[in-house]
Structure formats: structure tokens, C-alpha cells
Amino acid sequence: MTALEALAEWASGLEHGDIPAPVRALATSQVLSQLGSIRAGVHHPLGRRLVAAFGGPWQAAPRTGACVLAGLGSWLNLDDTAYAGHLSNSTVAVPLAYARAGRLDGAALITAVVAANECAARITAAATLGPLRGQSAVHTHLAGGVAGRLACQGAPAARWTDALGLAFAMPAWPLMRAFLASDARLFNAFAPVRTAMDACDAAAAGLRGAPDILDHPDGFLSRFASVPLPGAVDDGLGTRWYTRTLSFKVRPGGPGIDAAVDCAIELHGALGPLREQDVADVVVEASLYTLYAGRAAEPYVTGPGAPLGALVLHIPYPVATALLTGGLTVDDFDAPLLDRADRWKLAERVVLRHDEDFTRALFGSVAPFGEAVRQAGAAAGPWLRAFGGPRTEELARGRDDAAGAAPAPGDFRDATKATPARVTVRMRDGRTEVRERLVPIGAAGPDTRARHAELTREKFVSLGGAEDVARAAPDIGSMDPDTLADWLEASLR
């Protein structure tokens, strides 16, 4: 039996009662959080154009509705992540479409979300040490789309294997130019979910996929992983829950922005109302991951006309906005707020610097890379050097001494995602204020495990969702089909 067949056998037989209560609770919060992201997408001008082209999120044909839901929730960087992958764009979107169309109950929806999480995260983890990461690793949604749909349909394991084999036959490789400089970012989840839907239809009609497509010498991992980790696909099934590693996005913005913006919001509270001319300079110290994303976006961000795909990865503008306003919202990435001259003037005085201790902490946490580096051992060296230079390997090897050290193999219950930042603001009147955060608000860690339901409720309501819909979310797992259908309709109303 191949690793893919083992994964399909396990996921196809997963039942609601097999899932530990904390994992079910995280998946429940994930549903509400992603519905908030979809709400934000559908009300944005670009989201309205997507709907004009392909129809609304709730459609009579769930295969098309699933693609639209995936597209709407993905491109503002409000989608939830895990070790490994930006999961929710497929692992929540597809089950939402098929649970509503199939009149499933809440327990079936949550089970499908968890099954999809586990399949998508494991396959993504197997290729984490590769050239594609984060939202550019769109192959995540091939697995999430297939698993999310087939779990809702109660398909047998053999169909899962065929559909996954067909979906991964021609995985997409996004071009960063299009990803950062155009509206093509809207398709980073839409397109692979559509491929996944086609693969499911083809498998149902009897077409066969290669069961060894992931780990064959001429298969997926040979092309998409610099250091393949095939063991991640089926190790610890039923005991090692990747859903435990979920991080929830409470604000728009890409990797590393979260902690810096958290700090900037705290500094706004400490310094009081600010004018850009009152600030001498702002220094953001962060890990290599934050620098990597920020430098990729920097050439595309020259002012208010910058493309959204690059803006959500840019550090100076979000930090300047949070310092001046005390927050960061979806509206801040669109006119007229995006055109405010004071934000761009302050952004010009935001300096990004590397902090080696923060990079140690980054690799010491499970997500986004630490667990993969631990599993790879010495084989991770070339990838580490290519990612951040010769010093990166040494910093990663010192991760066990950093805060947020990775747990022992086989257990993600204490998983963390450390993407740290320190923000120093020096005022022209001589005052200096500093704030530092190791784990961003909403990222995997003790605080998020304790209050993810509260955080996702606040996110949903802040994006225009109804209070009564948010309050009912913890009961999704006990909803009957009619109640769930009504709740889903109300969630996007």
C-alpha cells in the first residue's frame, strides 16, 4: 500500500467520534473564520468581479460554488493556515458547498473539514522544503478540494486514491510575477479547486489515477520538493492531528506582517494619536521569513497604485497604517484609505532588519518550517542555505534553544507558530517606544488554543457578520441539516 492509499483509506473512514474534542473545536472555529474571509472577499471590488464572472458563493452546482468560495476567501490573506499550508481556501470552502448542497448535518461538515485538513496539510508538509510555500503552494488545494468533496459524499477509499492521483497528475506551478503584480492572485485557490472537482468527477466515472503519484521517482515530490518528506503523508494517522497546528488570521496581511502589526497597534495605544510628521523613524526587526516575503513584494510597492497581491506582503505600509490608526482592516488596502499620503510618507521611514534570535525562534516552532527541518535533519542544509544564505543553517540548528521549541515527533498538541517581530518607534520629541511579540495574535500557540472561538467570533463580526450567527458557531457540530443550511445562508447574508 502506498502512502497515498494509506491516507485515502484512513480519511475515507473518518467519523465524527474519531476526532478529539479539541480538534473538532478548532475546525469549528476554522469554519467561522473562513466564512468571515469569504464575506470580506465578496464585498471587495475584485471579489464582486469574480462573482460577476463565475456566479455567487451558493450555487445549484456545488462544484462551481466551491471554486467561487475558494477564490473569495483566499486573496486578501485572511485565510487560515497550518503546518503545513493555507488550508481553509479548499478544506473549508469545498465542504461548505457540498454540505449545503447535500443537506448534510453539522457533524458531517466538521468531519469533512478535518479530513480535508489532514490530507492537505500532510501532502503540503511532504513538500514544505521546496521552492513553493505559503499561498504559492497551490497544490495544497488539490488535496483539500478532493478530500473535502469526497468526505461529504461518503466516497470509498479507492475513489479517493484515484481522484487524488488524477488531481496531482498536473499540479500547478504559479508564476510570482502574476501572483504579485496582477489580479491573477484571485485564482490561486479557485484554479486548483476546479482541477480537484474535475478529478473527483473523472474518478467517479472510472478513470484511474497513479496511487504512487506522490513518492514515485518521477512523481510529485520529485518535482515540488527540494527535500522530500514522504513520511509526513501517512505517519501518525489518527494520533498526529495537523488540525491542531491551525493559525487564524485576524487581520489581512502576509507572513510576518501579523506580529509587526500587533506591535504597531500596541504602540499606537501607548503613544496616543500620531501624525506622521511626529515620527522620526520606525525599525521593524523580524526573522528571515518576514524579510523574505517583504523583499519579494518590495519592487512592486511604489505607492497607492500598488497591486493588492504585493501590498499584503509589504511590511512598511501595514505597520505605518497601524501606527497611525490603531488597526488594520481590509478597507486599508483599497481607495480612498490606500491613497492617504501620510501613510506612505511614514512607510518610507519604516526600516526592516534581521534579528537572528527571531530566526532561531522561527525554526524552533512547528510552523511554518521548523517541523520540516527537524524531520529532514542534515538533509535540510541545502534548502536552508538557498532560503536565507549560509548563516541560516546554523541558526536553524540552534532552534532547540529558542523559544517555542518543536514538540517531540508524533504530537502537535503544543504546536506553535513563531513569526516574531520587534517594532521600535523613535519620535521627533525624543521619546522611544518598543513592543515585541513572538507569536502573533491568532497564531498557533497557548493563547490561540485557549481562545480561538473568541478570536474567530470577533473576526467574523468585524467583517460584517451577524452577532447571532457568530454566537451559534460553537454548536455547528450538533446542527441538523435544516439548521445548518439556515446558518450557512445567514453567514454570508
GROMACS .gro file of C-alpha atoms in nm:
model
  493
    1MET     CA    1   0.000   0.000   0.000
    2THR     CA    2   0.138   0.339  -0.097
    3ALA     CA    3   0.135   0.638   0.138
    4LEU     CA    4  -0.143   0.793  -0.069
    5GLU     CA    5  -0.354   0.477  -0.043
    6ALA     CA    6  -0.299   0.465   0.333
    7LEU     CA    7  -0.406   0.829   0.365
    8ALA     CA    8  -0.715   0.768   0.150
    9GLU     CA    9  -0.810   0.457   0.349
   10TRP     CA   10  -0.789   0.646   0.677
   11ALA     CA   11  -0.957   0.969   0.565
   12SER     CA   12  -1.245   0.795   0.388
   13GLY     CA   13  -1.330   0.607   0.706
   14LEU     CA   14  -1.300   0.902   0.944
   15GLU     CA   15  -1.604   0.956   1.165
   16HIS     CA   16  -1.702   1.248   1.385
   17GLY     CA   17  -1.650   1.047   1.702
   18ASP     CA   18  -1.294   0.957   1.599
   19ILE     CA   19  -1.186   1.321   1.619
   20PRO     CA   20  -1.067   1.452   1.958
   21ALA     CA   21  -1.287   1.727   2.100
   22PRO     CA   22  -1.013   1.996   2.086
   23VAL     CA   23  -0.958   1.918   1.718
   24ARG     CA   24  -1.331   1.941   1.643
   25ALA     CA   25  -1.341   2.275   1.826
   26LEU     CA   26  -1.054   2.414   1.620
   27ALA     CA   27  -1.222   2.304   1.298
   28THR     CA   28  -1.546   2.470   1.412
   29SER     CA   29  -1.363   2.799   1.465
   30GLN     CA   30  -1.195   2.749   1.129
   31VAL     CA   31  -1.536   2.734   0.957
   32LEU     CA   32  -1.648   3.063   1.112
   33SER     CA   33  -1.313   3.229   1.043
   34GLN     CA   34  -1.314   3.132   0.677
   35LEU     CA   35  -1.674   3.245   0.634
   36GLY     CA   36  -1.554   3.583   0.760
   37SER     CA   37  -1.278   3.580   0.498
   38ILE     CA   38  -1.531   3.492   0.227
   39ARG     CA   39  -1.753   3.779   0.342
   40ALA     CA   40  -1.457   4.016   0.305
   41GLY     CA   41  -1.384   3.882  -0.041
   42VAL     CA   42  -1.738   3.906  -0.173
   43HIS     CA   43  -1.772   4.270  -0.066
   44HIS     CA   44  -1.439   4.382  -0.216
   45PRO     CA   45  -1.447   4.525  -0.572
   46LEU     CA   46  -1.226   4.243  -0.703
   47GLY     CA   47  -1.447   3.987  -0.533
   48ARG     CA   48  -1.754   4.135  -0.699
   49ARG     CA   49  -1.582   4.093  -1.035
   50LEU     CA   50  -1.511   3.729  -0.956
   51VAL     CA   51  -1.880   3.678  -0.876
   52ALA     CA   52  -1.979   3.856  -1.196
   53ALA     CA   53  -1.762   3.613  -1.392
   54PHE     CA   54  -1.848   3.286  -1.217
   55GLY     CA   55  -2.159   3.337  -1.003
   56GLY     CA   56  -2.218   3.370  -0.630
   57PRO     CA   57  -2.088   3.152  -0.348
   58TRP     CA   58  -2.409   2.948  -0.307
   59GLN     CA   59  -2.491   2.781  -0.637
   60ALA     CA   60  -2.711   2.495  -0.751
   61ALA     CA   61  -2.397   2.323  -0.884
   62PRO     CA   62  -2.172   2.281  -0.579
   63ARG     CA   63  -1.860   2.211  -0.788
   64THR     CA   64  -1.875   2.569  -0.924
   65GLY     CA   65  -1.982   2.719  -0.594
   66ALA     CA   66  -1.686   2.550  -0.425
   67CYS     CA   67  -1.446   2.726  -0.667
   68VAL     CA   68  -1.605   3.065  -0.603
   69LEU     CA   69  -1.596   3.015  -0.225
   70ALA     CA   70  -1.229   2.917  -0.255
   71GLY     CA   71  -1.147   3.224  -0.464
   72LEU     CA   72  -1.334   3.472  -0.246
   73GLY     CA   73  -1.164   3.363   0.074
   74SER     CA   74  -0.807   3.345  -0.044
   75TRP     CA   75  -0.656   3.659  -0.186
   76LEU     CA   76  -0.680   3.914   0.098
   77ASN     CA   77  -0.453   3.693   0.314
   78LEU     CA   78  -0.732   3.646   0.566
   79ASP     CA   79  -0.727   3.270   0.512
   80ASP     CA   80  -0.622   3.040   0.796
   81THR     CA   81  -0.301   2.841   0.785
   82ALA     CA   82  -0.150   2.535   0.949
   83TYR     CA   83   0.161   2.326   0.941
   84ALA     CA   84   0.152   2.296   0.654
   85GLY     CA   85  -0.035   2.512   0.405
   86HIS     CA   86  -0.302   2.779   0.363
   87LEU     CA   87  -0.568   2.517   0.418
   88SER     CA   88  -0.905   2.685   0.454
   89ASN     CA   89  -0.937   2.807   0.097
   90SER     CA   90  -1.015   2.447  -0.001
   91THR     CA   91  -1.054   2.246   0.319
   92VAL     CA   92  -1.340   2.468   0.439
   93ALA     CA   93  -1.469   2.613   0.112
   94VAL     CA   94  -1.534   2.280  -0.059
   95PRO     CA   95  -1.710   2.113   0.238
   96LEU     CA   96  -1.927   2.425   0.277
   97ALA     CA   97  -2.050   2.396  -0.081
   98TYR     CA   98  -2.112   2.022  -0.066
   99ALA     CA   99  -2.260   2.013   0.283
  100ARG     CA  100  -2.515   2.276   0.183
  101ALA     CA  101  -2.597   2.108  -0.149
  102GLY     CA  102  -2.617   1.761   0.006
  103ARG     CA  103  -2.819   1.871   0.308
  104LEU     CA  104  -2.560   1.732   0.549
  105ASP     CA  105  -2.568   1.792   0.921
  106GLY     CA  106  -2.309   1.984   1.119
  107ALA     CA  107  -2.122   1.676   1.237
  108ALA     CA  108  -2.068   1.568   0.876
  109LEU     CA  109  -1.944   1.917   0.784
  110ILE     CA  110  -1.688   1.926   1.066
  111THR     CA  111  -1.573   1.572   0.984
  112ALA     CA  112  -1.521   1.668   0.620
  113VAL     CA  113  -1.324   1.979   0.718
  114VAL     CA  114  -1.094   1.777   0.944
  115ALA     CA  115  -1.045   1.503   0.684
  116ALA     CA  116  -0.959   1.767   0.424
  117ASN     CA  117  -0.723   1.946   0.666
  118GLU     CA  118  -0.537   1.628   0.743
  119CYS     CA  119  -0.497   1.527   0.378
  120ALA     CA  120  -0.399   1.872   0.251
  121ALA     CA  121  -0.163   1.954   0.539
  122ARG     CA  122   0.018   1.621   0.520
  123ILE     CA  123   0.079   1.636   0.147
  124THR     CA  124   0.186   2.000   0.174
  125ALA     CA  125   0.419   1.912   0.462
  126ALA     CA  126   0.585   1.647   0.246
  127ALA     CA  127   0.688   1.925   0.003
  128THR     CA  128   0.744   2.208   0.255
  129LEU     CA  129   1.119   2.213   0.190
  130GLY     CA  130   1.078   2.315  -0.169
  131PRO     CA  131   1.056   2.623  -0.391
  132LEU     CA  132   0.685   2.693  -0.325
  133ARG     CA  133   0.549   2.798   0.012
  134GLY     CA  134   0.252   2.973   0.168
  135GLN     CA  135  -0.014   3.076  -0.081
  136SER     CA  136   0.213   2.994  -0.374
  137ALA     CA  137   0.194   2.625  -0.278
  138VAL     CA  138  -0.136   2.591  -0.461
  139HIS     CA  139  -0.107   2.211  -0.469
  140THR     CA  140  -0.246   2.226  -0.114
  141HIS     CA  141  -0.588   2.281  -0.269
  142LEU     CA  142  -0.571   1.980  -0.497
  143ALA     CA  143  -0.571   1.764  -0.185
  144GLY     CA  144  -0.807   1.986   0.014
  145GLY     CA  145  -1.057   2.003  -0.271
  146VAL     CA  146  -1.065   1.629  -0.338
  147ALA     CA  147  -1.080   1.532   0.028
  148GLY     CA  148  -1.337   1.798   0.121
  149ARG     CA  149  -1.576   1.688  -0.153
  150LEU     CA  150  -1.534   1.310  -0.121
  151ALA     CA  151  -1.572   1.322   0.257
  152CYS     CA  152  -1.907   1.497   0.212
  153GLN     CA  153  -2.012   1.239  -0.047
  154GLY     CA  154  -1.905   0.936   0.156
  155ALA     CA  155  -1.692   0.807  -0.131
  156PRO     CA  156  -1.499   0.478  -0.093
  157ALA     CA  157  -1.123   0.479  -0.038
  158ALA     CA  158  -1.046   0.361  -0.392
  159ARG     CA  159  -1.216   0.669  -0.537
  160TRP     CA  160  -1.014   0.893  -0.306
  161THR     CA  161  -0.694   0.733  -0.433
  162ASP     CA  162  -0.793   0.771  -0.796
  163ALA     CA  163  -0.915   1.130  -0.755
  164LEU     CA  164  -0.601   1.238  -0.569
  165GLY     CA  165  -0.385   1.058  -0.823
  166LEU     CA  166  -0.560   1.237  -1.109
  167ALA     CA  167  -0.554   1.577  -0.934
  168PHE     CA  168  -0.178   1.553  -0.877
  169ALA     CA  169  -0.108   1.442  -1.233
  170MET     CA  170  -0.054   1.802  -1.348
  171PRO     CA  171  -0.008   2.023  -1.038
  172ALA     CA  172   0.011   2.396  -1.100
  173TRP     CA  173   0.328   2.600  -1.058
  174PRO     CA  174   0.229   2.968  -1.013
  175LEU     CA  175   0.441   3.246  -1.157
  176MET     CA  176   0.534   3.504  -0.894
  177ARG     CA  177   0.512   3.789  -1.145
  178ALA     CA  178   0.142   3.719  -1.194
  179PHE     CA  179   0.094   3.640  -0.825
  180LEU     CA  180   0.231   3.976  -0.709
  181ALA     CA  181   0.157   4.210  -0.998
  182SER     CA  182  -0.191   4.124  -1.125
  183ASP     CA  183  -0.541   4.013  -1.029
  184ALA     CA  184  -0.442   3.653  -1.106
  185ARG     CA  185  -0.399   3.609  -0.730
  186LEU     CA  186  -0.775   3.557  -0.715
  187PHE     CA  187  -0.716   3.224  -0.891
  188ASN     CA  188  -0.456   3.086  -0.652
  189ALA     CA  189  -0.724   2.869  -0.486
  190PHE     CA  190  -1.001   2.888  -0.747
  191ALA     CA  191  -0.799   2.709  -1.019
  192PRO     CA  192  -0.666   2.413  -0.817
  193VAL     CA  193  -1.007   2.356  -0.658
  194ARG     CA  194  -1.157   2.341  -1.008
  195THR     CA  195  -0.893   2.082  -1.101
  196ALA     CA  196  -0.983   1.887  -0.788
  197MET     CA  197  -1.352   1.892  -0.884
  198ASP     CA  198  -1.267   1.760  -1.231
  199ALA     CA  199  -1.055   1.484  -1.075
  200CYS     CA  200  -1.345   1.378  -0.850
  201ASP     CA  201  -1.583   1.363  -1.147
  202ALA     CA  202  -1.331   1.167  -1.351
  203ALA     CA  203  -1.270   0.916  -1.071
  204ALA     CA  204  -1.644   0.868  -1.026
  205ALA     CA  205  -1.667   0.786  -1.396
  206GLY     CA  206  -1.399   0.520  -1.360
  207LEU     CA  207  -1.078   0.697  -1.462
  208ARG     CA  208  -0.776   0.577  -1.266
  209GLY     CA  209  -0.500   0.777  -1.101
  210ALA     CA  210  -0.150   0.657  -1.014
  211PRO     CA  211  -0.152   0.553  -0.645
  212ASP     CA  212   0.222   0.626  -0.619
  213ILE     CA  213   0.195   0.972  -0.776
  214LEU     CA  214   0.336   1.144  -0.466
  215ASP     CA  215   0.653   0.949  -0.397
  216HIS     CA  216   0.743   0.780  -0.725
  217PRO     CA  217   1.087   0.890  -0.860
  218ASP     CA  218   0.900   1.064  -1.142
  219GLY     CA  219   0.615   1.183  -0.921
  220PHE     CA  220   0.501   1.496  -0.740
  221LEU     CA  221   0.764   1.517  -0.466
  222SER     CA  222   1.049   1.469  -0.711
  223ARG     CA  223   0.948   1.794  -0.882
  224PHE     CA  224   0.798   2.002  -0.600
  225ALA     CA  225   1.027   1.922  -0.304
  226SER     CA  226   1.395   2.001  -0.273
  227VAL     CA  227   1.399   1.772   0.031
  228PRO     CA  228   1.102   1.532   0.005
  229LEU     CA  229   0.943   1.419   0.333
  230PRO     CA  230   0.718   1.134   0.215
  231GLY     CA  231   0.673   1.004   0.567
  232ALA     CA  232   0.460   1.307   0.651
  233VAL     CA  233   0.182   1.174   0.425
  234ASP     CA  234   0.078   0.881   0.646
  235ASP     CA  235   0.279   0.892   0.970
  236GLY     CA  236   0.066   0.901   1.284
  237LEU     CA  237  -0.275   0.888   1.116
  238GLY     CA  238  -0.539   0.926   1.382
  239THR     CA  239  -0.292   1.031   1.651
  240ARG     CA  240  -0.100   1.321   1.498
  241TRP     CA  241  -0.364   1.579   1.409
  242TYR     CA  242  -0.234   1.852   1.180
  243THR     CA  243  -0.554   2.045   1.253
  244ARG     CA  244  -0.401   2.116   1.596
  245THR     CA  245  -0.147   2.341   1.422
  246LEU     CA  246  -0.409   2.586   1.290
  247SER     CA  247  -0.336   2.956   1.298
  248PHE     CA  248  -0.622   3.204   1.249
  249LYS     CA  249  -0.578   3.525   1.052
  250VAL     CA  250  -0.742   3.807   1.246
  251ARG     CA  251  -0.627   4.079   1.002
  252PRO     CA  252  -0.526   4.095   0.635
  253GLY     CA  253  -0.158   4.062   0.558
  254GLY     CA  254   0.105   3.809   0.467
  255PRO     CA  255   0.372   3.619   0.663
  256GLY     CA  256   0.546   3.820   0.929
  257ILE     CA  257   0.315   4.120   0.900
  258ASP     CA  258   0.094   3.986   1.179
  259ALA     CA  259   0.335   4.025   1.469
  260ALA     CA  260   0.467   4.361   1.347
  261VAL     CA  261   0.113   4.497   1.312
  262ASP     CA  262   0.021   4.363   1.657
  263CYS     CA  263   0.316   4.560   1.795
  264ALA     CA  264   0.226   4.872   1.597
  265ILE     CA  265  -0.129   4.866   1.732
  266GLU     CA  266   0.004   4.844   2.087
  267LEU     CA  267   0.240   5.133   2.016
  268HIS     CA  268  -0.047   5.344   1.885
  269GLY     CA  269  -0.221   5.293   2.219
  270ALA     CA  270   0.091   5.386   2.413
  271LEU     CA  271   0.183   5.691   2.206
  272GLY     CA  272  -0.166   5.827   2.152
  273PRO     CA  273  -0.290   5.995   1.834
  274LEU     CA  274   0.000   6.029   1.592
  275ARG     CA  275   0.082   6.244   1.293
  276GLU     CA  276   0.335   6.108   1.050
  277GLN     CA  277   0.549   6.419   1.090
  278ASP     CA  278   0.584   6.343   1.464
  279VAL     CA  279   0.769   6.016   1.394
  280ALA     CA  280   1.141   6.022   1.322
  281ASP     CA  281   1.171   5.657   1.219
  282VAL     CA  282   1.034   5.308   1.273
  283VAL     CA  283   1.251   4.996   1.293
  284VAL     CA  284   1.094   4.652   1.245
  285GLU     CA  285   1.318   4.364   1.348
  286ALA     CA  286   1.200   4.023   1.231
  287SER     CA  287   1.302   3.676   1.118
  288LEU     CA  288   1.433   3.577   0.778
  289TYR     CA  289   1.085   3.462   0.678
  290THR     CA  290   0.943   3.812   0.716
  291LEU     CA  291   1.236   3.963   0.530
  292TYR     CA  292   1.200   3.706   0.251
  293ALA     CA  293   0.834   3.790   0.191
  294GLY     CA  294   0.883   4.163   0.227
  295ARG     CA  295   1.171   4.176  -0.020
  296ALA     CA  296   0.974   3.976  -0.276
  297ALA     CA  297   0.694   4.234  -0.261
  298GLU     CA  298   0.909   4.548  -0.234
  299PRO     CA  299   0.975   4.608  -0.607
  300TYR     CA  300   0.600   4.611  -0.672
  301VAL     CA  301   0.503   4.854  -0.395
  302THR     CA  302   0.576   5.209  -0.505
  303GLY     CA  303   0.271   5.390  -0.368
  304PRO     CA  304  -0.109   5.391  -0.365
  305GLY     CA  305  -0.140   5.220  -0.703
  306ALA     CA  306   0.048   4.910  -0.588
  307PRO     CA  307  -0.115   4.574  -0.671
  308LEU     CA  308  -0.301   4.410  -0.386
  309GLY     CA  309  -0.105   4.086  -0.425
  310ALA     CA  310   0.215   4.265  -0.328
  311LEU     CA  311   0.063   4.503  -0.074
  312VAL     CA  312  -0.049   4.225   0.159
  313LEU     CA  313   0.312   4.104   0.178
  314HIS     CA  314   0.461   4.451   0.228
  315ILE     CA  315   0.579   4.544   0.578
  316PRO     CA  316   0.610   4.928   0.577
  317TYR     CA  317   0.258   5.022   0.465
  318PRO     CA  318   0.065   4.797   0.711
  319VAL     CA  319   0.291   4.896   1.001
  320ALA     CA  320   0.258   5.268   0.919
  321THR     CA  321  -0.120   5.233   0.890
  322ALA     CA  322  -0.149   5.052   1.224
  323LEU     CA  323   0.069   5.313   1.397
  324LEU     CA  324  -0.144   5.599   1.266
  325THR     CA  325  -0.488   5.442   1.305
  326GLY     CA  326  -0.458   5.177   1.576
  327GLY     CA  327  -0.577   4.898   1.344
  328LEU     CA  328  -0.554   4.733   1.004
  329THR     CA  329  -0.859   4.636   0.801
  330VAL     CA  330  -0.947   4.519   0.452
  331ASP     CA  331  -1.053   4.877   0.369
  332ASP     CA  332  -0.696   4.994   0.433
  333PHE     CA  333  -0.590   4.806   0.118
  334ASP     CA  334  -0.828   4.993  -0.111
  335ALA     CA  335  -0.906   5.354  -0.204
  336PRO     CA  336  -0.965   5.603  -0.054
  337LEU     CA  337  -0.770   5.493   0.257
  338LEU     CA  338  -0.492   5.345   0.046
  339ASP     CA  339  -0.439   5.686  -0.114
  340ARG     CA  340  -0.364   5.868   0.210
  341ALA     CA  341  -0.032   6.049   0.174
  342ASP     CA  342   0.051   6.041   0.547
  343ARG     CA  343   0.061   5.661   0.548
  344TRP     CA  344   0.301   5.645   0.256
  345LYS     CA  345   0.524   5.916   0.398
  346LEU     CA  346   0.554   5.724   0.724
  347ALA     CA  347   0.601   5.395   0.536
  348GLU     CA  348   0.912   5.546   0.375
  349ARG     CA  349   1.064   5.575   0.724
  350VAL     CA  350   0.996   5.210   0.819
  351VAL     CA  351   1.319   5.009   0.814
  352LEU     CA  352   1.327   4.628   0.817
  353ARG     CA  353   1.613   4.446   0.992
  354HIS     CA  354   1.700   4.085   1.061
  355ASP     CA  355   1.707   3.953   1.417
  356GLU     CA  356   1.894   3.623   1.447
  357ASP     CA  357   1.717   3.520   1.769
  358PHE     CA  358   1.385   3.562   1.590
  359THR     CA  359   1.504   3.333   1.311
  360ARG     CA  360   1.605   3.075   1.571
  361ALA     CA  361   1.257   3.100   1.720
  362LEU     CA  362   1.103   3.068   1.373
  363PHE     CA  363   1.277   2.736   1.316
  364GLY     CA  364   1.212   2.631   1.675
  365SER     CA  365   0.836   2.636   1.624
  366VAL     CA  366   0.640   2.370   1.438
  367ALA     CA  367   0.504   2.608   1.172
  368PRO     CA  368   0.587   2.718   0.914
  369PHE     CA  369   0.919   2.530   0.867
  370GLY     CA  370   1.052   2.403   1.199
  371GLU     CA  371   0.890   2.061   1.192
  372ALA     CA  372   1.001   2.001   0.834
  373VAL     CA  373   1.360   2.095   0.919
  374ARG     CA  374   1.351   1.864   1.223
  375GLN     CA  375   1.224   1.575   1.013
  376ALA     CA  376   1.477   1.635   0.736
  377GLY     CA  377   1.777   1.658   0.967
  378ALA     CA  378   2.108   1.718   0.791
  379ALA     CA  379   1.938   1.684   0.451
  380ALA     CA  380   1.771   2.023   0.508
  381GLY     CA  381   2.108   2.202   0.480
  382PRO     CA  382   2.099   2.293   0.109
  383TRP     CA  383   1.739   2.414   0.132
  384LEU     CA  384   1.821   2.629   0.436
  385ARG     CA  385   2.120   2.785   0.263
  386ALA     CA  386   1.918   2.855  -0.051
  387PHE     CA  387   1.639   3.008   0.156
  388GLY     CA  388   1.842   3.252   0.363
  389GLY     CA  389   2.214   3.214   0.298
  390PRO     CA  390   2.500   3.027   0.470
  391ARG     CA  391   2.416   3.153   0.819
  392THR     CA  392   2.059   3.017   0.805
  393GLU     CA  393   2.161   2.655   0.858
  394GLU     CA  394   2.349   2.746   1.175
  395LEU     CA  395   2.053   2.948   1.307
  396ALA     CA  396   1.811   2.664   1.232
  397ARG     CA  397   2.032   2.413   1.411
  398GLY     CA  398   2.016   2.633   1.720
  399ARG     CA  399   1.637   2.624   1.718
  400ASP     CA  400   1.604   2.387   2.014
  401ASP     CA  401   1.739   2.661   2.240
  402ALA     CA  402   1.490   2.917   2.106
  403ALA     CA  403   1.151   2.999   2.246
  404GLY     CA  404   0.871   2.785   2.106
  405ALA     CA  405   1.083   2.472   2.053
  406ALA     CA  406   0.917   2.200   1.849
  407PRO     CA  407   0.744   1.919   2.039
  408ALA     CA  408   0.853   1.560   2.014
  409PRO     CA  409   0.754   1.370   1.698
  410GLY     CA  410   0.401   1.237   1.696
  411ASP     CA  411   0.231   1.511   1.895
  412PHE     CA  412   0.109   1.852   1.777
  413ARG     CA  413  -0.099   1.940   2.082
  414ASP     CA  414   0.157   2.204   2.189
  415ALA     CA  415   0.237   2.331   1.840
  416THR     CA  416   0.342   2.693   1.795
  417LYS     CA  417   0.392   2.928   1.502
  418ALA     CA  418   0.655   3.184   1.592
  419THR     CA  419   0.690   3.459   1.332
  420PRO     CA  420   0.826   3.724   1.569
  421ALA     CA  421   0.870   4.098   1.538
  422ARG     CA  422   1.001   4.389   1.741
  423VAL     CA  423   0.889   4.740   1.648
  424THR     CA  424   1.077   5.047   1.773
  425VAL     CA  425   0.929   5.394   1.720
  426ARG     CA  426   1.151   5.696   1.771
  427MET     CA  427   0.960   6.024   1.800
  428ARG     CA  428   1.098   6.363   1.698
  429ASP     CA  429   1.041   6.487   2.055
  430GLY     CA  430   1.295   6.231   2.182
  431ARG     CA  431   1.055   5.962   2.305
  432THR     CA  432   1.119   5.599   2.209
  433GLU     CA  433   0.872   5.314   2.248
  434VAL     CA  434   0.932   4.944   2.177
  435ARG     CA  435   0.698   4.648   2.153
  436GLU     CA  436   0.784   4.284   2.079
  437ARG     CA  437   0.578   3.975   2.003
  438LEU     CA  438   0.696   3.618   1.949
  439VAL     CA  439   0.368   3.457   1.840
  440PRO     CA  440   0.117   3.681   1.659
  441ILE     CA  441  -0.239   3.711   1.784
  442GLY     CA  442  -0.431   3.419   1.637
  443ALA     CA  443  -0.124   3.210   1.550
  444ALA     CA  444  -0.080   2.858   1.685
  445GLY     CA  445   0.020   2.868   2.050
  446PRO     CA  446  -0.124   2.862   2.403
  447ASP     CA  447  -0.324   3.184   2.369
  448THR     CA  448  -0.495   3.072   2.048
  449ARG     CA  449  -0.571   2.726   2.188
  450ALA     CA  450  -0.741   2.893   2.485
  451ARG     CA  451  -0.950   3.148   2.296
  452HIS     CA  452  -0.976   3.062   1.926
  453ALA     CA  453  -1.355   3.069   1.948
  454GLU     CA  454  -1.342   3.427   2.080
  455LEU     CA  455  -1.085   3.540   1.823
  456THR     CA  456  -1.274   3.398   1.526
  457ARG     CA  457  -1.605   3.536   1.654
  458GLU     CA  458  -1.451   3.884   1.673
  459LYS     CA  459  -1.305   3.845   1.323
  460PHE     CA  460  -1.638   3.735   1.173
  461VAL     CA  461  -1.830   4.023   1.330
  462SER     CA  462  -1.562   4.277   1.234
  463LEU     CA  463  -1.611   4.172   0.872
  464GLY     CA  464  -1.984   4.242   0.883
  465GLY     CA  465  -2.112   3.906   1.005
  466ALA     CA  466  -2.416   3.895   1.233
  467GLU     CA  467  -2.361   3.856   1.607
  468ASP     CA  468  -2.623   3.579   1.637
  469VAL     CA  469  -2.454   3.379   1.359
  470ALA     CA  470  -2.120   3.410   1.536
  471ARG     CA  471  -2.266   3.310   1.873
  472ALA     CA  472  -2.418   2.996   1.721
  473ALA     CA  473  -2.091   2.879   1.562
  474PRO     CA  474  -1.971   2.660   1.853
  475ASP     CA  475  -2.285   2.448   1.803
  476ILE     CA  476  -2.217   2.367   1.436
  477GLY     CA  477  -2.131   2.007   1.520
  478SER     CA  478  -2.476   1.944   1.668
  479MET     CA  479  -2.681   2.120   1.398
  480ASP     CA  480  -2.930   1.915   1.198
  481PRO     CA  481  -2.936   1.962   0.818
  482ASP     CA  482  -3.206   2.230   0.816
  483THR     CA  483  -3.043   2.430   1.094
  484LEU     CA  484  -2.704   2.410   0.927
  485ALA     CA  485  -2.844   2.519   0.591
  486ASP     CA  486  -3.014   2.820   0.750
  487TRP     CA  487  -2.698   2.908   0.943
  488LEU     CA  488  -2.483   2.893   0.630
  489GLU     CA  489  -2.726   3.114   0.438
  490ALA     CA  490  -2.724   3.368   0.722
  491SER     CA  491  -2.343   3.364   0.749
  492LEU     CA  492  -2.298   3.537   0.411
  493ARG     CA  493  -2.615   3.743   0.411
   0.00000   0.00000   0.00000
